[in-house]
Amino acid sequence: MPNNNVFNPLNRPVFTSNTNSYTSPGIVAPPENSAGSTGNLYNAGSTNSTTLGLLGGSVTATIQLANPAGSGITLYVSRLSGGITVALNLLSSFSGSMTLSANGTLASPSTLPAVNSNLSSTNTSIALVRFSISAPTGATTLVSMPLLVGPFQSNEFGKYVVPPGQAINLSVTGSLSVAGLLASTTYFTWWEV
């Protein structure tokens, strides 16, 4: 019988080519699986929540993942997540955005702990994780997009690489033109090698 599908079955693209001896079901797993089992997958994030006055305003949450110079370790962004929560019925007065940027400076940052996703691991992250209630200054924008009310998640699977001496920022901003409770949340998940 001829094998017309040299790389993969027709319903799978070439980049998920299996490396085991099974044709079906195949075993394909993202790199996070190995990073999690070896204790090298981390999470960090926070929320900025404010009750806005009659004229509304904006609420920003920014998390910065920085790799110290000379660390000898590379950070790989696994997932971006967060969202915007609004306690208001007049959502026509709402706008939201998410911006991913490189480097830059945070105003009045606080330090956040990096939590290991392997609950039995004693490994600690080398990353410096900071949180600010304002957008970074002097940063280079990588991606910017509008957000609706509610959560968002973007699986990156290591597409964003943070070498020593570099930083990556995730900012979420929600704006209202009327009074209401507004909260912006940002989270990074990353692994280190």
Coordinates of N, CA and C in Angstrom, one line a residue, residues 13-190:
P13 N -0.7 19.4 10.3 CA 0.4 20.0 9.6 C 1.8 19.4 9.9
V14 N 2.7 19.8 9.0 CA 4.1 19.2 9.1 C 4.7 19.4 10.5
F15 N 4.5 20.6 11.1 CA 5.2 20.9 12.3 C 4.8 20.1 13.5
T16 N 3.8 19.3 13.4 CA 3.4 18.4 14.6 C 3.8 16.9 14.2
S17 N 4.8 16.8 13.4 CA 5.3 15.4 13.1 C 5.6 14.6 14.3
N18 N 5.1 13.4 14.4 CA 5.4 12.6 15.5 C 6.7 12.0 15.5
T19 N 7.4 11.8 16.6 CA 8.7 11.2 16.6 C 8.6 9.8 17.3
N20 N 7.5 9.3 17.6 CA 7.4 8.0 18.2 C 6.9 7.0 17.2
S21 N 6.8 5.7 17.6 CA 6.5 4.7 16.6 C 5.0 4.5 16.4
Y22 N 4.2 5.3 17.1 CA 2.7 5.1 16.9 C 2.2 6.0 15.8
T23 N 1.3 5.5 15.0 CA 0.7 6.3 13.9 C -0.5 7.0 14.5
S24 N -1.3 6.3 15.3 CA -2.5 6.9 15.9 C -2.8 6.1 17.1
P25 N -3.0 6.7 18.3 CA -2.9 8.1 18.5 C -1.4 8.5 18.6
G26 N -1.1 9.7 18.1 CA 0.3 10.2 18.3 C 0.4 11.0 19.6
I27 N 1.6 11.1 20.1 CA 1.9 11.8 21.3 C 2.6 13.1 21.0
V28 N 1.9 14.2 21.1 CA 2.5 15.5 20.9 C 2.2 16.4 22.1
A29 N 3.3 16.9 22.7 CA 3.1 17.7 23.9 C 4.0 19.0 23.8
P30 N 3.5 20.1 24.3 CA 4.2 21.4 24.2 C 5.4 21.3 25.2
P31 N 6.4 22.2 25.0 CA 7.6 22.2 25.9 C 7.3 22.4 27.4
E32 N 6.1 23.1 27.7 CA 5.8 23.3 29.1 C 5.6 22.1 29.9
N33 N 5.2 21.0 29.2 CA 5.1 19.7 29.9 C 6.4 19.3 30.6
S34 N 7.5 19.3 29.8 CA 8.8 19.0 30.4 C 9.2 20.0 31.4
A35 N 9.0 21.3 31.1 CA 9.5 22.4 32.0 C 8.7 22.2 33.3
G36 N 7.4 21.9 33.3 CA 6.7 21.8 34.5 C 7.1 20.6 35.3
S37 N 7.4 19.5 34.7 CA 7.8 18.3 35.4 C 9.2 18.4 36.0
T38 N 10.1 19.2 35.4 CA 11.4 19.4 36.0 C 11.5 20.6 36.9
G39 N 10.4 21.3 37.1 CA 10.3 22.4 38.1 C 10.9 23.7 37.5
N40 N 10.8 23.9 36.2 CA 11.3 25.1 35.6 C 10.2 26.0 34.9
L41 N 8.9 25.8 35.3 CA 7.8 26.5 34.7 C 7.3 27.4 35.9
Y42 N 7.1 28.7 35.6 CA 6.8 29.7 36.7 C 5.6 30.5 36.2
N43 N 4.9 31.1 37.2 CA 3.7 32.0 37.0 C 3.9 33.2 37.9
A44 N 3.4 34.3 37.4 CA 3.4 35.6 38.3 C 2.4 36.5 37.6
G45 N 1.7 37.3 38.5 CA 0.8 38.3 38.0 C 0.1 39.0 39.1
S46 N -0.7 40.0 38.8 CA -1.4 40.8 39.8 C -2.6 41.6 39.2
T47 N -3.4 42.2 40.0 CA -4.5 43.0 39.6 C -4.5 44.4 40.1
N48 N -4.9 45.4 39.3 CA -5.1 46.7 39.8 C -6.6 47.0 39.7
S49 N -7.3 47.3 40.8 CA -8.7 47.5 40.9 C -9.0 48.9 41.5
T50 N -9.9 49.7 40.9 CA -10.2 51.0 41.3 C -11.7 51.3 41.1
T51 N -12.3 52.0 42.1 CA -13.6 52.5 41.9 C -13.5 53.9 41.3
L52 N -14.0 54.1 40.1 CA -13.8 55.4 39.3 C -15.0 56.3 39.7
G53 N -14.7 57.6 39.7 CA -15.7 58.6 40.0 C -16.6 58.8 38.8
L54 N -17.4 59.9 38.9 CA -18.5 60.2 38.0 C -18.0 60.3 36.6
L55 N -16.8 60.9 36.3 CA -16.3 61.1 35.0 C -15.5 59.9 34.5
G56 N -15.4 58.8 35.3 CA -14.7 57.6 34.8 C -13.2 57.8 34.9
G57 N -12.5 57.0 34.0 CA -11.0 57.1 34.0 C -10.5 55.8 33.5
S58 N -9.2 55.5 33.7 CA -8.5 54.3 33.2 C -7.9 53.6 34.3
V59 N -7.8 52.3 34.2 CA -7.1 51.5 35.2 C -6.1 50.6 34.4
T60 N -4.8 50.7 34.7 CA -3.8 49.9 34.0 C -3.1 48.9 35.0
A61 N -2.8 47.8 34.5 CA -2.0 46.8 35.2 C -0.8 46.4 34.3
T62 N 0.4 46.5 34.8 CA 1.6 46.1 34.0 C 2.4 45.1 34.8
I63 N 2.8 44.0 34.1 CA 3.8 43.1 34.8 C 5.0 43.1 33.8
Q64 N 6.2 43.1 34.5 CA 7.4 43.1 33.7 C 8.2 41.9 34.2
L65 N 8.6 41.1 33.2 CA 9.4 39.9 33.4 C 10.8 40.2 32.9
A66 N 11.8 40.4 33.8 CA 13.2 40.8 33.5 C 14.1 39.7 33.7
N67 N 15.1 39.5 32.8 CA 16.1 38.5 32.9 C 17.4 39.3 33.3
P68 N 17.9 39.1 34.5 CA 19.1 39.8 34.9 C 20.3 39.6 34.0
A69 N 21.1 40.7 33.7 CA 22.3 40.6 32.9 C 23.3 39.5 33.5
G70 N 23.8 38.7 32.7 CA 24.8 37.7 33.2 C 24.2 36.5 33.8
S71 N 22.9 36.3 33.7 CA 22.2 35.2 34.4 C 22.6 33.8 33.8
G72 N 23.0 33.8 32.6 CA 23.3 32.5 31.9 C 22.0 31.7 31.6
I73 N 20.9 32.2 31.9 CA 19.6 31.6 31.7 C 18.7 32.3 30.7
T74 N 17.9 31.6 29.9 CA 17.0 32.3 28.9 C 15.6 32.0 29.4
L75 N 14.7 33.0 29.3 CA 13.3 32.9 29.7 C 12.5 32.7 28.4
Y76 N 11.5 31.8 28.4 CA 10.7 31.6 27.3 C 9.2 31.8 27.7
V77 N 8.5 32.7 27.1 CA 7.2 33.0 27.5 C 6.2 32.0 27.0
S78 N 5.5 31.3 27.9 CA 4.6 30.3 27.6 C 3.2 30.8 27.4
R79 N 2.8 31.7 28.3 CA 1.4 32.1 28.2 C 1.2 33.6 28.7
L80 N 0.4 34.3 28.0 CA 0.0 35.6 28.5 C -1.5 35.5 28.9
S81 N -1.9 36.0 30.0 CA -3.3 35.9 30.4 C -3.6 37.1 31.3
G82 N -4.9 37.3 31.5 CA -5.4 38.4 32.4 C -6.8 38.7 32.0
G83 N -7.1 40.0 32.1 CA -8.5 40.4 31.7 C -8.9 41.7 32.3
I84 N -10.1 42.1 32.0 CA -10.7 43.3 32.6 C -12.1 43.0 33.1
T85 N -12.3 43.5 34.4 CA -13.6 43.3 35.0 C -14.2 44.6 35.2
V86 N -15.5 44.7 34.9 CA -16.2 46.0 35.0 C -17.5 45.7 35.8
A87 N -17.8 46.4 36.9 CA -19.0 46.3 37.6 C -19.9 47.5 37.2
L88 N -20.6 47.4 36.1 CA -21.3 48.5 35.5 C -22.3 48.0 34.4
N89 N -23.4 48.6 34.2 CA -24.3 48.2 33.2 C -24.2 48.9 31.9
L90 N -23.5 50.0 31.9 CA -23.3 50.9 30.7 C -22.0 50.5 30.0
L91 N -21.9 49.3 29.5 CA -20.7 48.9 28.8 C -20.4 49.6 27.5
S92 N -21.3 50.4 27.0 CA -21.1 51.2 25.8 C -20.0 52.3 26.1
S93 N -19.7 52.6 27.4 CA -18.8 53.6 27.7 C -17.4 52.9 28.0
F94 N -17.2 51.7 27.7 CA -16.0 50.9 28.0 C -15.1 50.8 26.8
S95 N -13.7 50.8 27.0 CA -12.7 50.4 26.1 C -11.6 49.7 26.8
G96 N -11.0 48.8 26.1 CA -9.9 48.1 26.8 C -8.8 47.7 25.7
S97 N -7.6 47.5 26.2 CA -6.5 47.2 25.4 C -5.4 46.3 26.1
M98 N -4.7 45.6 25.3 CA -3.6 44.8 25.8 C -2.3 45.1 25.0
T99 N -1.2 45.4 25.6 CA 0.0 45.7 24.9 C 1.2 44.9 25.5
L100 N 1.9 44.2 24.6 CA 3.1 43.5 24.9 C 4.3 44.3 24.4
S101 N 5.2 44.5 25.2 CA 6.3 45.4 24.8 C 7.7 44.9 25.4
A102 N 8.8 45.4 24.9 CA 10.1 44.9 25.3 C 10.8 46.1 26.0
N103 N 11.5 45.7 27.1 CA 12.3 46.6 27.9 C 11.5 47.8 28.4
G104 N 12.1 48.9 28.5 CA 11.4 50.1 29.1 C 11.5 50.1 30.6
T105 N 10.9 51.2 31.2 CA 11.0 51.4 32.6 C 9.6 51.5 33.2
L106 N 9.4 50.9 34.4 CA 8.2 51.0 35.1 C 8.2 52.0 36.2
A107 N 7.1 52.8 36.4 CA 7.0 53.8 37.4 C 6.6 53.1 38.7
S108 N 7.3 53.4 39.8 CA 7.0 52.9 41.1 C 6.6 51.4 41.1
P109 N 7.5 50.5 40.7 CA 7.1 49.1 40.6 C 7.2 48.4 42.0
S110 N 6.4 47.4 42.1 CA 6.5 46.5 43.3 C 7.0 45.2 42.8
T111 N 7.6 44.4 43.7 CA 8.2 43.1 43.3 C 7.2 42.0 43.6
L112 N 7.0 41.1 42.6 CA 6.1 40.0 42.7 C 6.9 38.7 42.8
P113 N 6.3 37.7 43.6 CA 7.0 36.4 43.6 C 6.7 35.6 42.4
A114 N 7.6 34.8 42.0 CA 7.4 33.9 40.9 C 7.1 32.5 41.5
V115 N 5.9 32.0 41.1 CA 5.5 30.7 41.7 C 5.8 29.6 40.8
N116 N 6.4 28.5 41.3 CA 6.8 27.3 40.6 C 5.5 26.5 40.4
S117 N 5.3 26.1 39.1 CA 4.1 25.3 38.8 C 4.2 23.9 39.3
N118 N 5.4 23.4 39.6 CA 5.6 22.1 40.1 C 5.6 22.2 41.7
L119 N 4.5 21.9 42.3 CA 4.4 22.1 43.7 C 5.4 21.4 44.6
S120 N 6.0 20.4 44.1 CA 7.0 19.6 44.9 C 8.5 20.1 44.6
S121 N 8.6 21.0 43.7 CA 10.0 21.5 43.3 C 10.4 22.6 44.3
T122 N 11.7 22.6 44.5 CA 12.4 23.7 45.3 C 13.1 24.7 44.4
N123 N 13.0 24.5 43.1 CA 13.6 25.5 42.2 C 13.0 26.9 42.4
T124 N 13.8 27.9 42.2 CA 13.3 29.3 42.3 C 13.7 29.9 41.0
S125 N 12.9 30.9 40.5 CA 13.1 31.6 39.3 C 14.2 32.6 39.4
I126 N 15.0 32.8 38.4 CA 16.0 33.9 38.3 C 15.4 35.2 37.9
A127 N 14.2 35.1 37.3 CA 13.6 36.3 36.8 C 13.2 37.3 37.9
L128 N 13.3 38.6 37.5 CA 12.9 39.7 38.3 C 11.5 40.1 37.8
V129 N 10.5 39.9 38.7 CA 9.1 40.2 38.3 C 8.6 41.4 39.0
R130 N 8.2 42.4 38.2 CA 7.7 43.7 38.8 C 6.3 44.0 38.3
F131 N 5.6 44.7 39.2 CA 4.2 45.1 38.8 C 4.1 46.6 39.0
S132 N 3.3 47.3 38.1 CA 3.1 48.7 38.2 C 1.7 49.0 37.7
I133 N 1.1 50.1 38.2 CA -0.2 50.5 37.8 C -0.2 51.5 36.7
S134 N 0.9 51.6 36.0 CA 1.0 52.4 34.8 C 1.8 51.7 33.7
A135 N 1.6 52.2 32.5 CA 2.3 51.5 31.4 C 3.8 51.9 31.4
P136 N 4.7 51.0 30.9 CA 6.1 51.3 30.9 C 6.4 52.4 29.9
T137 N 7.5 53.2 30.2 CA 8.0 54.2 29.4 C 9.2 53.8 28.7
G138 N 9.4 54.2 27.4 CA 10.6 53.9 26.7 C 10.6 52.4 26.2
A139 N 9.5 51.7 26.2 CA 9.4 50.4 25.7 C 9.1 50.3 24.2
T140 N 9.5 49.2 23.6 CA 9.3 48.9 22.2 C 8.0 48.0 22.1
T141 N 7.0 48.4 21.5 CA 5.8 47.7 21.4 C 5.9 46.5 20.4
L142 N 5.6 45.3 20.9 CA 5.6 44.1 20.1 C 4.2 43.8 19.5
V143 N 3.2 43.8 20.4 CA 1.8 43.6 20.0 C 0.9 44.5 20.8
S144 N -0.1 45.0 20.1 CA -1.1 45.8 20.8 C -2.5 45.4 20.2
M145 N -3.5 45.2 21.1 CA -4.8 44.8 20.5 C -5.9 45.2 21.5
P146 N -7.1 45.5 21.0 CA -8.2 45.8 21.8 C -8.7 44.6 22.6
L147 N -9.3 44.9 23.8 CA -9.8 43.8 24.6 C -11.3 44.1 25.0
L148 N -12.1 43.0 25.1 CA -13.4 43.1 25.6 C -13.4 42.9 27.1
V149 N -14.5 43.1 27.7 CA -14.6 42.8 29.2 C -14.5 41.3 29.3
G150 N -13.8 40.8 30.3 CA -13.6 39.4 30.6 C -12.2 39.0 30.5
P151 N -12.0 37.7 30.6 CA -10.6 37.2 30.6 C -10.1 37.0 29.2
F152 N -8.7 36.9 29.1 CA -8.1 36.6 27.8 C -6.9 35.7 28.1
Q153 N -6.5 34.9 27.2 CA -5.4 34.0 27.3 C -4.8 33.8 25.9
S154 N -3.5 33.9 25.9 CA -2.8 33.7 24.6 C -1.6 32.7 24.9
N155 N -1.7 31.5 24.3 CA -0.6 30.5 24.5 C 0.5 30.9 23.5
E156 N 1.7 31.1 24.0 CA 2.8 31.5 23.1 C 3.8 30.4 22.9
F157 N 3.9 29.4 23.7 CA 4.7 28.2 23.6 C 6.2 28.6 23.3
G158 N 6.7 29.6 23.9 CA 8.1 30.0 23.8 C 8.4 30.9 22.6
K159 N 7.3 31.5 22.0 CA 7.6 32.4 20.8 C 8.3 33.7 21.2
Y160 N 8.1 34.1 22.5 CA 8.9 35.3 22.9 C 10.0 34.9 23.8
V161 N 11.2 35.2 23.5 CA 12.4 34.8 24.1 C 13.1 36.0 24.8
V162 N 13.4 35.8 26.1 CA 14.0 36.9 26.9 C 15.4 36.5 27.3
P163 N 16.4 36.9 26.6 CA 17.8 36.6 27.0 C 18.3 37.4 28.1
P164 N 19.4 37.1 28.7 CA 19.9 37.9 29.8 C 20.1 39.4 29.5
G165 N 19.7 40.3 30.4 CA 19.8 41.7 30.2 C 18.6 42.3 29.5
Q166 N 17.5 41.5 29.2 CA 16.3 42.0 28.5 C 15.1 41.8 29.4
A167 N 14.0 42.5 29.0 CA 12.7 42.4 29.8 C 11.6 42.4 28.8
I168 N 10.5 41.8 29.2 CA 9.2 41.9 28.5 C 8.1 42.3 29.4
N169 N 7.2 43.2 28.9 CA 6.1 43.7 29.7 C 4.8 43.4 29.1
L170 N 3.8 43.1 29.9 CA 2.4 42.9 29.5 C 1.6 43.9 30.3
S171 N 0.9 44.8 29.5 CA 0.0 45.9 30.1 C -1.4 45.6 29.6
V172 N -2.3 45.7 30.6 CA -3.8 45.7 30.3 C -4.4 47.0 30.9
T173 N -5.1 47.7 30.0 CA -5.8 48.9 30.4 C -7.2 48.9 30.1
G174 N -8.1 49.2 31.0 CA -9.5 49.4 30.8 C -9.9 50.8 31.1
S175 N -10.8 51.4 30.3 CA -11.2 52.7 30.5 C -12.8 52.8 30.5
L176 N -13.3 53.7 31.3 CA -14.7 54.0 31.4 C -14.9 55.5 31.3
S177 N -16.0 55.9 30.7 CA -16.3 57.3 30.7 C -17.4 57.7 31.7
V178 N -17.8 56.7 32.5 CA -18.8 56.9 33.6 C -18.2 56.2 34.9
A179 N -18.9 56.4 36.0 CA -18.5 55.8 37.2 C -18.7 54.3 37.2
G180 N -17.8 53.6 37.9 CA -17.9 52.2 38.0 C -16.7 51.6 38.6
L181 N -16.7 50.3 39.0 CA -15.6 49.5 39.5 C -14.9 48.9 38.3
L182 N -13.6 49.1 38.2 CA -12.8 48.6 37.0 C -11.6 47.9 37.6
A183 N -11.3 46.7 37.1 CA -10.1 46.0 37.5 C -9.4 45.5 36.2
S184 N -8.1 45.6 36.2 CA -7.2 45.1 35.1 C -6.3 44.1 35.7
T185 N -6.1 42.9 35.1 CA -5.3 41.8 35.6 C -4.3 41.4 34.5
T186 N -3.0 41.1 34.9 CA -2.0 40.6 34.0 C -1.3 39.4 34.6
Y187 N -1.0 38.4 33.8 CA -0.2 37.3 34.2 C 0.7 36.8 33.1
F188 N 1.9 36.4 33.6 CA 2.9 35.7 32.7 C 3.1 34.3 33.2
T189 N 3.2 33.4 32.2 CA 3.7 32.0 32.5 C 4.9 31.8 31.6
W190 N 6.1 31.3 32.2 CA 7.3 31.2 31.4 C 8.1 30.0 32.0

